[in-house]
Short mmCIF file of C-alpha atoms in Angstrom, two decimals:
data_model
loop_
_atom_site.label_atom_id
_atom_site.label_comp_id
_atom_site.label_asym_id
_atom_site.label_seq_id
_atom_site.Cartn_x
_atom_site.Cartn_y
_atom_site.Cartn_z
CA UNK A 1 -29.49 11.80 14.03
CA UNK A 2 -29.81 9.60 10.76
CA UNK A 3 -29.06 10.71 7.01
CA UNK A 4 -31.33 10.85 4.80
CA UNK A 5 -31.09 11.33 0.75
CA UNK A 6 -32.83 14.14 0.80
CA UNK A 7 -30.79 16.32 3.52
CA UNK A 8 -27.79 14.73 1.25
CA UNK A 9 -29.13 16.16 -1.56
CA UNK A 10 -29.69 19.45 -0.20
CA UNK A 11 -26.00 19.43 1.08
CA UNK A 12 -24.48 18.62 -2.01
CA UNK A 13 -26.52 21.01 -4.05
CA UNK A 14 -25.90 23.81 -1.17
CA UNK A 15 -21.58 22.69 -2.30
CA UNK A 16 -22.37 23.16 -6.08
CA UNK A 17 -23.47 26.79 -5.44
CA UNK A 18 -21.17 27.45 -3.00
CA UNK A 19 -18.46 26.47 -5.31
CA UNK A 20 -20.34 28.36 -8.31
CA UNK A 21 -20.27 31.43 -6.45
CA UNK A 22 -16.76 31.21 -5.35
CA UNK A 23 -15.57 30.54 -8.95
CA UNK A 24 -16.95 33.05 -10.05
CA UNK A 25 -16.94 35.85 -7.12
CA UNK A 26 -13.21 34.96 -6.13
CA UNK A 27 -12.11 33.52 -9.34
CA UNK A 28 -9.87 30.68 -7.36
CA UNK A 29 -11.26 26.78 -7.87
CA UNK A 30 -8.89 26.03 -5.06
CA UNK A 31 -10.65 28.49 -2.23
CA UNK A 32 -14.00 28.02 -4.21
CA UNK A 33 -13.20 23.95 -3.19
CA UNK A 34 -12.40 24.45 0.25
CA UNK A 35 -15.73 26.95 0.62
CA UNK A 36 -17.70 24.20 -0.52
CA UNK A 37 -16.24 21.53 1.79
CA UNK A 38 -17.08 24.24 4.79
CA UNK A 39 -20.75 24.70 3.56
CA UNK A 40 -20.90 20.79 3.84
CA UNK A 41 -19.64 21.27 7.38
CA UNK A 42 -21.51 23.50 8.37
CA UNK A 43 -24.59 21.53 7.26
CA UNK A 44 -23.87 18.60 8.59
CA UNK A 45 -23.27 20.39 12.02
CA UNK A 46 -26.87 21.74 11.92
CA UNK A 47 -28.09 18.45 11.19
CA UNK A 48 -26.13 16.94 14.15
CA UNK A 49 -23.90 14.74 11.96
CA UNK A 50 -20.44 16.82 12.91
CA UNK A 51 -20.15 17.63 16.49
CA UNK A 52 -16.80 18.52 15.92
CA UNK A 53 -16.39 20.73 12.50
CA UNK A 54 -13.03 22.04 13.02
CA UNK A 55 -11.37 19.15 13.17
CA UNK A 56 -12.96 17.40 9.97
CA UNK A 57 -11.61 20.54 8.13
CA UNK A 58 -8.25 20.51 9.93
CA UNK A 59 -8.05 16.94 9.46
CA UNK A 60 -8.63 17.37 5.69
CA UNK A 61 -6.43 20.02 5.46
CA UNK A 62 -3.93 17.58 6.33
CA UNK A 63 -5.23 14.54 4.44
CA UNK A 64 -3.16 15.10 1.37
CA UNK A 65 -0.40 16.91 2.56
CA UNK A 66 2.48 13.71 1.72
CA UNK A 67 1.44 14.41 -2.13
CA UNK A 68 1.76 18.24 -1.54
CA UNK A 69 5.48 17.67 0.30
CA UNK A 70 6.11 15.02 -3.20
CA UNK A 71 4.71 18.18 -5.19
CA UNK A 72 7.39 20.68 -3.72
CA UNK A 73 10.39 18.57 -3.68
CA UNK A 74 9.95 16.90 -7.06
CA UNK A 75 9.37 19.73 -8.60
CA UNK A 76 12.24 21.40 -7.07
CA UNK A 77 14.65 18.59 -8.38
CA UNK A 78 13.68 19.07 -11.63
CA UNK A 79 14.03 22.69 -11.33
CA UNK A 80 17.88 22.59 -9.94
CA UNK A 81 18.02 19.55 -12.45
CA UNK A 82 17.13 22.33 -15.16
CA UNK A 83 19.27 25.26 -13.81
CA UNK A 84 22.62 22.84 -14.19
CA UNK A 85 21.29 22.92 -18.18
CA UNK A 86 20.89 19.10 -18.38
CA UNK A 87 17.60 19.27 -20.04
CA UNK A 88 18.85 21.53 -22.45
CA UNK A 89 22.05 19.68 -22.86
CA UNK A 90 20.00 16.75 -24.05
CA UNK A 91 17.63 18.64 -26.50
CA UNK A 92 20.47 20.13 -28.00
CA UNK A 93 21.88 16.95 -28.27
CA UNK A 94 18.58 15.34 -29.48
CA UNK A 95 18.42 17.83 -32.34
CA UNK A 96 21.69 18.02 -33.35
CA UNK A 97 22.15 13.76 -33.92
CA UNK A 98 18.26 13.03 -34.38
CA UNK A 99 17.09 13.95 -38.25
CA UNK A 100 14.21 12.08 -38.68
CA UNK A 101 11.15 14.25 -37.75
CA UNK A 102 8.78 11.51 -36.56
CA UNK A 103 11.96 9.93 -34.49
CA UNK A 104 12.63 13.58 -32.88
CA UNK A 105 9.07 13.76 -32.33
CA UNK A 106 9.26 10.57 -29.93
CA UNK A 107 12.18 12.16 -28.24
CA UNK A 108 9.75 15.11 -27.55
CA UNK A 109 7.25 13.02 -26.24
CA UNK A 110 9.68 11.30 -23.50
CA UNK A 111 11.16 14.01 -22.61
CA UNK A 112 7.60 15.70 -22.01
CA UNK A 113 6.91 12.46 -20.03
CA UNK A 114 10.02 12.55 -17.44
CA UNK A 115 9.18 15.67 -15.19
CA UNK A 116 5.49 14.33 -15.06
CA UNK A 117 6.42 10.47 -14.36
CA UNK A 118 8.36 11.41 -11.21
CA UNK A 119 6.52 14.16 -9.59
CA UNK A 120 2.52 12.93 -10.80
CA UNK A 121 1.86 16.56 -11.89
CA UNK A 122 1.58 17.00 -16.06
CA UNK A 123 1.79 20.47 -15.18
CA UNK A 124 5.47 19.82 -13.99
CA UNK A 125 6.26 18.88 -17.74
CA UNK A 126 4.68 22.20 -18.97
CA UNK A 127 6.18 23.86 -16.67
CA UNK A 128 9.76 22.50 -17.69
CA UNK A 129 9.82 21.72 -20.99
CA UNK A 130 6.73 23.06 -22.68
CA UNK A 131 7.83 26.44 -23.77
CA UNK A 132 11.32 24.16 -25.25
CA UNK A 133 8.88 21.49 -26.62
CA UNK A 134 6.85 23.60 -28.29
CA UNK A 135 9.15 25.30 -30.26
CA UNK A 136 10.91 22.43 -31.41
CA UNK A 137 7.49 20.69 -32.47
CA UNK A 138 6.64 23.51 -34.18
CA UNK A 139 9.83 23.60 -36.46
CA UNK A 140 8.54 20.16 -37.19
CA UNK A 141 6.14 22.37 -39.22
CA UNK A 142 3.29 21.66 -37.15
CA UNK A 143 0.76 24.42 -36.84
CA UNK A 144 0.57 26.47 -33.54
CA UNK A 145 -2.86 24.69 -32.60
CA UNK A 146 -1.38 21.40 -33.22
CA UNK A 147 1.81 22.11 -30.98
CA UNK A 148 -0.12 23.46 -27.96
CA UNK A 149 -2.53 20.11 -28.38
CA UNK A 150 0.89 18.16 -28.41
CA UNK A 151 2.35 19.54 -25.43
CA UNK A 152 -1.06 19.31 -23.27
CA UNK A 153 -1.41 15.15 -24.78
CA UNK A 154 1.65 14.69 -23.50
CA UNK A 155 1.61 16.35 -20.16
CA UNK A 156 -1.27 14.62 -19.06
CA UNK A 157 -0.07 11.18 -20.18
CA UNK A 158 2.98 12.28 -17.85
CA UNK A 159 1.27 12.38 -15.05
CA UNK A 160 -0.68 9.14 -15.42
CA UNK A 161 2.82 7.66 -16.13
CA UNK A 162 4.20 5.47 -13.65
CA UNK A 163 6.69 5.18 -11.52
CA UNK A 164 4.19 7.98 -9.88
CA UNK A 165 0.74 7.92 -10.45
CA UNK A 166 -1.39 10.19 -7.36
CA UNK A 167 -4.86 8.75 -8.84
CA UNK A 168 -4.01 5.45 -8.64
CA UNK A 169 -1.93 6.35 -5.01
CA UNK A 170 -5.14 8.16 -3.97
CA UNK A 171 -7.48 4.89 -4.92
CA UNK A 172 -5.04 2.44 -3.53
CA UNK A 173 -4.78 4.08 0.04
CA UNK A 174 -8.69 4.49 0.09
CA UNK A 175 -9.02 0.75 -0.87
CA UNK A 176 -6.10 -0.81 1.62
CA UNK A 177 -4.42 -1.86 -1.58
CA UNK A 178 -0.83 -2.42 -2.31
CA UNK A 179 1.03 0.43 -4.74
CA UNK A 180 2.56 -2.11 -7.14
CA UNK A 181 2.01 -3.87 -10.36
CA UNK A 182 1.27 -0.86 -11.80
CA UNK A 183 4.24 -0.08 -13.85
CA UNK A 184 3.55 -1.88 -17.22
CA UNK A 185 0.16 -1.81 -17.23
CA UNK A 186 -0.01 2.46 -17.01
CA UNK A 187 3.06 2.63 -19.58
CA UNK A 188 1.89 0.06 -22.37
CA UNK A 189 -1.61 2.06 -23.11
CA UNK A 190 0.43 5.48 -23.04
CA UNK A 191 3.21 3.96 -25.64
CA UNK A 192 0.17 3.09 -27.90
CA UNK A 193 -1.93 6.32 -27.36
CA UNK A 194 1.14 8.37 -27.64
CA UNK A 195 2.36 6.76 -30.53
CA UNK A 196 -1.19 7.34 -32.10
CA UNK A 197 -0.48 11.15 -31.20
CA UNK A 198 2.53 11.66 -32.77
CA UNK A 199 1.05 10.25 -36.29
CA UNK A 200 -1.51 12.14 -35.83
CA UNK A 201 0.07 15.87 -34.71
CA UNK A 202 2.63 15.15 -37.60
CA UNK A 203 1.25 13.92 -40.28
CA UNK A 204 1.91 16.75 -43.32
CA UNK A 205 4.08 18.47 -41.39
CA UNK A 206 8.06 19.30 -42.72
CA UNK A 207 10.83 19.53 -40.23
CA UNK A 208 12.93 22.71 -40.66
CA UNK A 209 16.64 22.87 -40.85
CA UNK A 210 18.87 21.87 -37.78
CA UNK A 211 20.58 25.15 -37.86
CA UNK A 212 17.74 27.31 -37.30
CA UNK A 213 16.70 24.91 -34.43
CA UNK A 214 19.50 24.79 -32.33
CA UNK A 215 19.51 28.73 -32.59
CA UNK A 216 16.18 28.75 -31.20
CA UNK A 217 17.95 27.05 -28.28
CA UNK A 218 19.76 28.32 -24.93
CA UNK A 219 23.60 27.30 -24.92
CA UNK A 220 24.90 25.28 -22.50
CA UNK A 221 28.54 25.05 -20.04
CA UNK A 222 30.95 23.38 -22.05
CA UNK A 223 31.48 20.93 -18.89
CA UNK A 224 28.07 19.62 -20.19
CA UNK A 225 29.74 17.85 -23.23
CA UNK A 226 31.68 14.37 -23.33
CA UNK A 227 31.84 11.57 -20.95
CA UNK A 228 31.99 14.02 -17.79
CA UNK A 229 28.59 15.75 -18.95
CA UNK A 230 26.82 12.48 -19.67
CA UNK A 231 27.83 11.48 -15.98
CA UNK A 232 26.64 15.02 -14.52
CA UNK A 233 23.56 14.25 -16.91
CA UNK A 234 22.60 10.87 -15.67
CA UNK A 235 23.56 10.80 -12.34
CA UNK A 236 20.65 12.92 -10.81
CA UNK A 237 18.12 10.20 -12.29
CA UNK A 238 20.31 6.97 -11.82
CA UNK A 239 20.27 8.23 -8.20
CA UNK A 240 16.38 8.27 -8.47
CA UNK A 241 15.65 4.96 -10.37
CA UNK A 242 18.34 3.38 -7.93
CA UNK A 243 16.53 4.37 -4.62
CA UNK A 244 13.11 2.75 -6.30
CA UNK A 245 14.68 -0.38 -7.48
CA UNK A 246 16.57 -0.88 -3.67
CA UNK A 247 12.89 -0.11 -2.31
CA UNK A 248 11.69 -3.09 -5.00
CA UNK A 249 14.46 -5.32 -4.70
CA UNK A 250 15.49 -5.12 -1.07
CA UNK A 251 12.92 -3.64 1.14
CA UNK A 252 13.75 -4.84 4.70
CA UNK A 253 16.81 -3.75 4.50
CA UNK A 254 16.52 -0.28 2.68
CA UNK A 255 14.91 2.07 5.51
CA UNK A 256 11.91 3.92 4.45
CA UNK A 257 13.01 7.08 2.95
CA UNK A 258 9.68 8.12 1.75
CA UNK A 259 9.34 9.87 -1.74
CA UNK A 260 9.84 13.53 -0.55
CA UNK A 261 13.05 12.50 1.09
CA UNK A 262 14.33 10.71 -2.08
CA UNK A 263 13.90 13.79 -4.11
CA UNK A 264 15.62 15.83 -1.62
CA UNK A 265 18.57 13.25 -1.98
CA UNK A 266 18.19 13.90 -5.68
CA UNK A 267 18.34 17.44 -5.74
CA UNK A 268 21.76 17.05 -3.58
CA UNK A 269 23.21 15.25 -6.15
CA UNK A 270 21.58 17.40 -8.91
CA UNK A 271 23.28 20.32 -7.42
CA UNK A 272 26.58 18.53 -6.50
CA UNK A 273 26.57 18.11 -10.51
CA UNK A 274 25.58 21.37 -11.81
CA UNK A 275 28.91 22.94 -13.37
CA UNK A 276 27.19 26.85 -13.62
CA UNK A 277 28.77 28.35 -10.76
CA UNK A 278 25.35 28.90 -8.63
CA UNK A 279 25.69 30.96 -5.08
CA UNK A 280 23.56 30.25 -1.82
CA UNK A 281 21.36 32.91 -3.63
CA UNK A 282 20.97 31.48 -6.56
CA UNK A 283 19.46 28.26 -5.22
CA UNK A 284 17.26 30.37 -2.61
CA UNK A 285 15.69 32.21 -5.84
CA UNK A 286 14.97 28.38 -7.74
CA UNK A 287 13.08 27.52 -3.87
CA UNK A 288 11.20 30.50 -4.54
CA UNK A 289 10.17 30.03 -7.99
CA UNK A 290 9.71 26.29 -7.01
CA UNK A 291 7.06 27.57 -4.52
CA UNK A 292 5.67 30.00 -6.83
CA UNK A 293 5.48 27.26 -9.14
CA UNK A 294 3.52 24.15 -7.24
CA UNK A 295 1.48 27.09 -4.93
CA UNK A 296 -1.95 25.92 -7.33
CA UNK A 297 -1.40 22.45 -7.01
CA UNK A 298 -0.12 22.04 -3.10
CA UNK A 299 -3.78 24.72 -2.57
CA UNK A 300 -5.88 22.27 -4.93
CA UNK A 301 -4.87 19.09 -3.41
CA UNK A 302 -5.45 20.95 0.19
CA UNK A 303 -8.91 21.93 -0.84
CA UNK A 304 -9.43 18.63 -2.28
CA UNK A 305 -8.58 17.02 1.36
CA UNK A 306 -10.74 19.64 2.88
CA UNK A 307 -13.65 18.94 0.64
CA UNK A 308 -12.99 15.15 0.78
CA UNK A 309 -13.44 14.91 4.34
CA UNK A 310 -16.42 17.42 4.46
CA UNK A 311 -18.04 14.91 1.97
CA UNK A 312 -16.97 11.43 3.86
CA UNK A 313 -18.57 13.44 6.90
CA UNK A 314 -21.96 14.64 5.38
CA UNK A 315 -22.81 11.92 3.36
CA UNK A 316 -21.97 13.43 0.31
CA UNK A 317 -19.23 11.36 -1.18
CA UNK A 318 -20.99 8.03 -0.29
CA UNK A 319 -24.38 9.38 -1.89
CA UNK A 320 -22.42 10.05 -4.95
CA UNK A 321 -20.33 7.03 -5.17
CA UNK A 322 -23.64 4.75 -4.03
CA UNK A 323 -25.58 6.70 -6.95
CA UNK A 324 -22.67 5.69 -9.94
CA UNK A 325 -22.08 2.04 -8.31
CA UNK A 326 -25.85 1.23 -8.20
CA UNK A 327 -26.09 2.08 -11.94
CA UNK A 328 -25.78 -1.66 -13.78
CA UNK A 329 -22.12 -2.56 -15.60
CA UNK A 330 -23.48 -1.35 -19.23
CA UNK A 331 -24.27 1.86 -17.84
CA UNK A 332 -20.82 2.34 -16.00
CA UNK A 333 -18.91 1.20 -19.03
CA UNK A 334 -21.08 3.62 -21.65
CA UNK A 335 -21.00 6.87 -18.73
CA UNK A 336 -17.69 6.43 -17.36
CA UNK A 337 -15.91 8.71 -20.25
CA UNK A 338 -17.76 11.77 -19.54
CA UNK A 339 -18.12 11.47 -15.85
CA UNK A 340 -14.33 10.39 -14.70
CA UNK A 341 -13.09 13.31 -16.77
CA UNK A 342 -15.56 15.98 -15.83
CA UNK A 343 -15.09 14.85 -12.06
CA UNK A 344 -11.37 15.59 -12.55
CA UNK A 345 -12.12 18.75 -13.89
CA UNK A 346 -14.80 19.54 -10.76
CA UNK A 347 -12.61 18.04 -8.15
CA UNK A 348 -9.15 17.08 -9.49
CA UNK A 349 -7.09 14.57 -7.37
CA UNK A 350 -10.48 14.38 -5.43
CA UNK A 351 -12.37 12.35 -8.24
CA UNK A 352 -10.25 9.09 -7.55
CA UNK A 353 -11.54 9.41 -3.85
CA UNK A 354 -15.40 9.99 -4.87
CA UNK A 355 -16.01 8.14 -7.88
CA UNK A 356 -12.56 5.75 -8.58
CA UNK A 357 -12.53 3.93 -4.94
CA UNK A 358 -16.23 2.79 -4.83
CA UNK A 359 -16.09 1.74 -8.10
CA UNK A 360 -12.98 -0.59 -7.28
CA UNK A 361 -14.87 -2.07 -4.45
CA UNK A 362 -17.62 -2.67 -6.77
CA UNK A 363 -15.64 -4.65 -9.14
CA UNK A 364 -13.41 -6.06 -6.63
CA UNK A 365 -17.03 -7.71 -5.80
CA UNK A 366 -18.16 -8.67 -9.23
CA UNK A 367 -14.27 -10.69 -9.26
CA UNK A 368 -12.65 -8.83 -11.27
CA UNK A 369 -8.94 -7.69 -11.36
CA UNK A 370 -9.17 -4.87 -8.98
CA UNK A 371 -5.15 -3.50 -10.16
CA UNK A 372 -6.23 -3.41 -13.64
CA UNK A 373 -9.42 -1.47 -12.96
CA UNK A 374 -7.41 0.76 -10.94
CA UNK A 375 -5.25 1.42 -13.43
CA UNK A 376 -7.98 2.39 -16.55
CA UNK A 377 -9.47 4.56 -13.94
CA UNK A 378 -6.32 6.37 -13.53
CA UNK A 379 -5.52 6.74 -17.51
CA UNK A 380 -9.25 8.26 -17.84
CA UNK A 381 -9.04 10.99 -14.86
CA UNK A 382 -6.12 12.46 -16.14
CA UNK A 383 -8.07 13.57 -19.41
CA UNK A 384 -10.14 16.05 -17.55
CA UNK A 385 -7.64 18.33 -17.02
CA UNK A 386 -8.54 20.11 -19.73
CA UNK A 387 -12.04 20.85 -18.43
CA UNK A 388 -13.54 23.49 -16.51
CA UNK A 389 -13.98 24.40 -13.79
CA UNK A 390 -10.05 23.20 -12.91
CA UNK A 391 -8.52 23.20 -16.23
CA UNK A 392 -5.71 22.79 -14.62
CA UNK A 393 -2.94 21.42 -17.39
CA UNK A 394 -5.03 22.86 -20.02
CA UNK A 395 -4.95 26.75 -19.04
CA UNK A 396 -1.12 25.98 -18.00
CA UNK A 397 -0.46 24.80 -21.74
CA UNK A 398 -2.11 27.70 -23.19
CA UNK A 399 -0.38 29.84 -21.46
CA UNK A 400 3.30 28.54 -21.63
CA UNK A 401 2.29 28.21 -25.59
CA UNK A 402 0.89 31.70 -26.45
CA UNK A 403 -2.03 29.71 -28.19
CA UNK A 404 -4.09 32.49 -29.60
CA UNK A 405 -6.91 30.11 -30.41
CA UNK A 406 -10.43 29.49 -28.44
CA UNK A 407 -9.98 26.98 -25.90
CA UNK A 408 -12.67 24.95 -27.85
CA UNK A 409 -10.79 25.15 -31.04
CA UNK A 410 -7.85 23.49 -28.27
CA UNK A 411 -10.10 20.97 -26.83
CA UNK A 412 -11.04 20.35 -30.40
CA UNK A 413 -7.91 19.13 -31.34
CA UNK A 414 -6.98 17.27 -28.35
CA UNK A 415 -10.06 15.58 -28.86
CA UNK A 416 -8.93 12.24 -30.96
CA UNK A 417 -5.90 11.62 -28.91
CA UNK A 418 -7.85 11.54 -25.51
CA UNK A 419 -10.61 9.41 -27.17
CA UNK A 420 -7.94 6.67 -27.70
CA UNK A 421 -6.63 7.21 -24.34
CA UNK A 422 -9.67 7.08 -23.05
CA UNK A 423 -10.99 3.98 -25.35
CA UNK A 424 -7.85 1.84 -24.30
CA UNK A 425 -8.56 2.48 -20.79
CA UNK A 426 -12.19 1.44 -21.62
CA UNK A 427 -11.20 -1.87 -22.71
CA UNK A 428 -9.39 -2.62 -19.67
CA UNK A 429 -11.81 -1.64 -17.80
CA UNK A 430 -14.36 -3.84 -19.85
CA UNK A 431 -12.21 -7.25 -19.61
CA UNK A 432 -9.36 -6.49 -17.12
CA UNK A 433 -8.77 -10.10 -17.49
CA UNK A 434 -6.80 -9.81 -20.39
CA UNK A 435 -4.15 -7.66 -19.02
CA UNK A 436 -3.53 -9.10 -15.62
CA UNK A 437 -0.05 -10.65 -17.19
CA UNK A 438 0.44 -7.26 -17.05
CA UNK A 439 0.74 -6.92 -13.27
#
């Protein structure tokens, strides 16, 4: 049997309605995903394409399952990281030495970038901090709307910050390319675009008195304080950043411990440093709420696999990749706003796999810096978030916040700092020749 457009066509509009009706009968974009990758297998059995349709879903059941193991056990680091009080130990300390709104603002916006960096899930950082952020921006005076934008700009940018980045991870694996020379040039366009954020969510606004912030704030052990809390503090993270830089530095020697297994190491030393006195019990309830926790994103970036390898097996994914590619440079460059984000929003981790990989072959052909395009592509995916179906960060915000608001009053005012986001990964993308010092 051959393919042919139009029994491609009919497949992938028989996965648009399949996922329309799921969404909306089932009200789950992760089982509404997976649906639509088993109409596409079921289709392409008919047409002879899949003799074996179990195994393509089985197999993409299992296609994305190392991010969903990095998922769990970074997020569970942070979490024990948390319980010990060490995040709250360092806001309190923020506030308390840090008068200068626009300087405590930054301090917001790193902090809101940790969790994020080292799991490659912004909705880690909401998870976290967002409920802490948000109250502290908001005794910045800035309005509620303006808070809840703050906290979602800032999650996002999180996960697109290196040292892990899953788009660019996804992209990389797909293209047989190597996972470094990433670091600077994924951090430099947040720094700018964040910094643009800040000015612009605090602009007018007056900070309120330290007093009546810290008593917003949860106390912390006593054994938190002084030189012995700054090493039960750091040492969780130094344990982290010292694993990557062996990996860097020496990697014959170090064995390959694999990112799930580092943050299990982590989480040892996390708990080995926590000074609340915290039974067998205690930790068994933060594994629960852990699981509770990641459950959307380990079933979205299941259902992504599933519908990833449904596509690769009906023709799907290359009819939709061929169709974008195909389209001449101007076109790509003036498109490529609106349909990277809304492809994140359709098919979240999934959208570096259908549209981010061909178009990294395509410019790999052209001669162009194929790093550098990999890298705008992953600062402009992350945006979509925010967009339905998914929503996935942006529904999380709104909720941790309380916002009260429409969501389009929301995407409203997360608008400008996404466009400049989005514009700097635009240039790169446009002349990746001028960043390539940055690899």
């Amino acid at each position: 049997m051959t393919y042919t457009v139009i029994d491609i066509v009919i497949i992938f509009v028989a996965m648009i309605a399949a996922f329309v009706i799921g969404s909306k009968l089932l009200k789950s974009t992760e089982i509404s995903m997976a649906l639509a990758g088993v109409v596409a297998v079921i289709f392409s059995t008919i047409h002879g394409w899949t003799t074996e349709p179990v195994k393509v879903i089985v197999e993409g059941l299992f296609t994305n399952m190392d991010l969903a193991m990095t998922f769990i056990f970074a997020t569970l680091f942070v979490n024990i990281y948390s319980m010990s009080g060490s995040m709250t130990a360092i806001t309190r300390s923020l506030v308390s030495h840090v008068n200068n709104k626009w300087l405590l603002m930054a301090c917001m916006a790193v902090l809101m970038l940790i969790p994020g960096a080292i799991t490659g899930a912004g909705s880690v950082s909401v998870f976290v901090l967002g409920a802490m952020v948000y109250s502290i921006i908001r005794f910045m005076g800035v309005s509620e709307k303006k808070a809840t934008a703050f906290v979602f700009v800032f999650a996002i940018m999180s996960a697109a910050c290196p040292p892990i980045n899953l788009w660019t991870m996804l992209m990389t694996a797909q293209a047989n390319m190597p996972y470094v020379g990433f670091e600077l040039l994924l951090l430099i366009p947040i720094v700018i675009a964040g910094a643009f954020a800040i000015i612009y969510f605090g602009w007018g606004a007056k900070r309120a008195s330290k007093e009546e912030i810290l008593a917003t704030l949860p106390e912390v052990n006593k054994k938190m304080g002084g030189f012995g809390g700054l090493i039960r503090i750091l040492l969780p993270m130094l344990a982290l950043v010292l694993m990557f830089v062996l990996t860097l530095v020496i990697p014959f020697q170090m064995p390959v411990l694999g990112l799930p297994l580092m943050f299990v190491i982590c989480t040892v030393v996390a708990m080995l440093c926590n000074p609340n006195k915290a039974s067998v019990k205690d930790y068994a309830k933060v594994v629960n709420d852990t699981m509770e926790q990641v459950f959307p994103l380990v079933a979205t970036v299941l259902s992504v696999g599933i519908m990833q390898n449904a596509m690769a097996a009906s023709g799907v994914k290359g009819l939709i990749g061929t169709a974008f590619v195909l389209l001449p440079f101007i076109w790509i460059y003036i498109l490529i706003l609106v349909v990277a984000p809304f492809a994140q929003g359709c098919m979240s981790y999934g959208s570096a796999i259908v549209i981010g990989t061909p178009l990294i072959f395509m410019f790999n052909t052209a001669g162009m810096n194929t790093t550098v395009v990999c890298a705008a592509m992953s600062l402009i995916f992350p945006i979509g978030d925010c967009l339905p179906p998914s929503r996935i960060v942006g529904r999380l915000t709104i909720e941790t916040t309380g916002y009260q608001g429409s969501y389009m009053s929301f995407l409203k005012q997360i608008f400008l700092p996404c466009l400049v986001l989005g514009l700097l990964a635009l240039l790169m993308l446009i002349k990746p020749a001028w960043f390539v010092f940055l690899t």
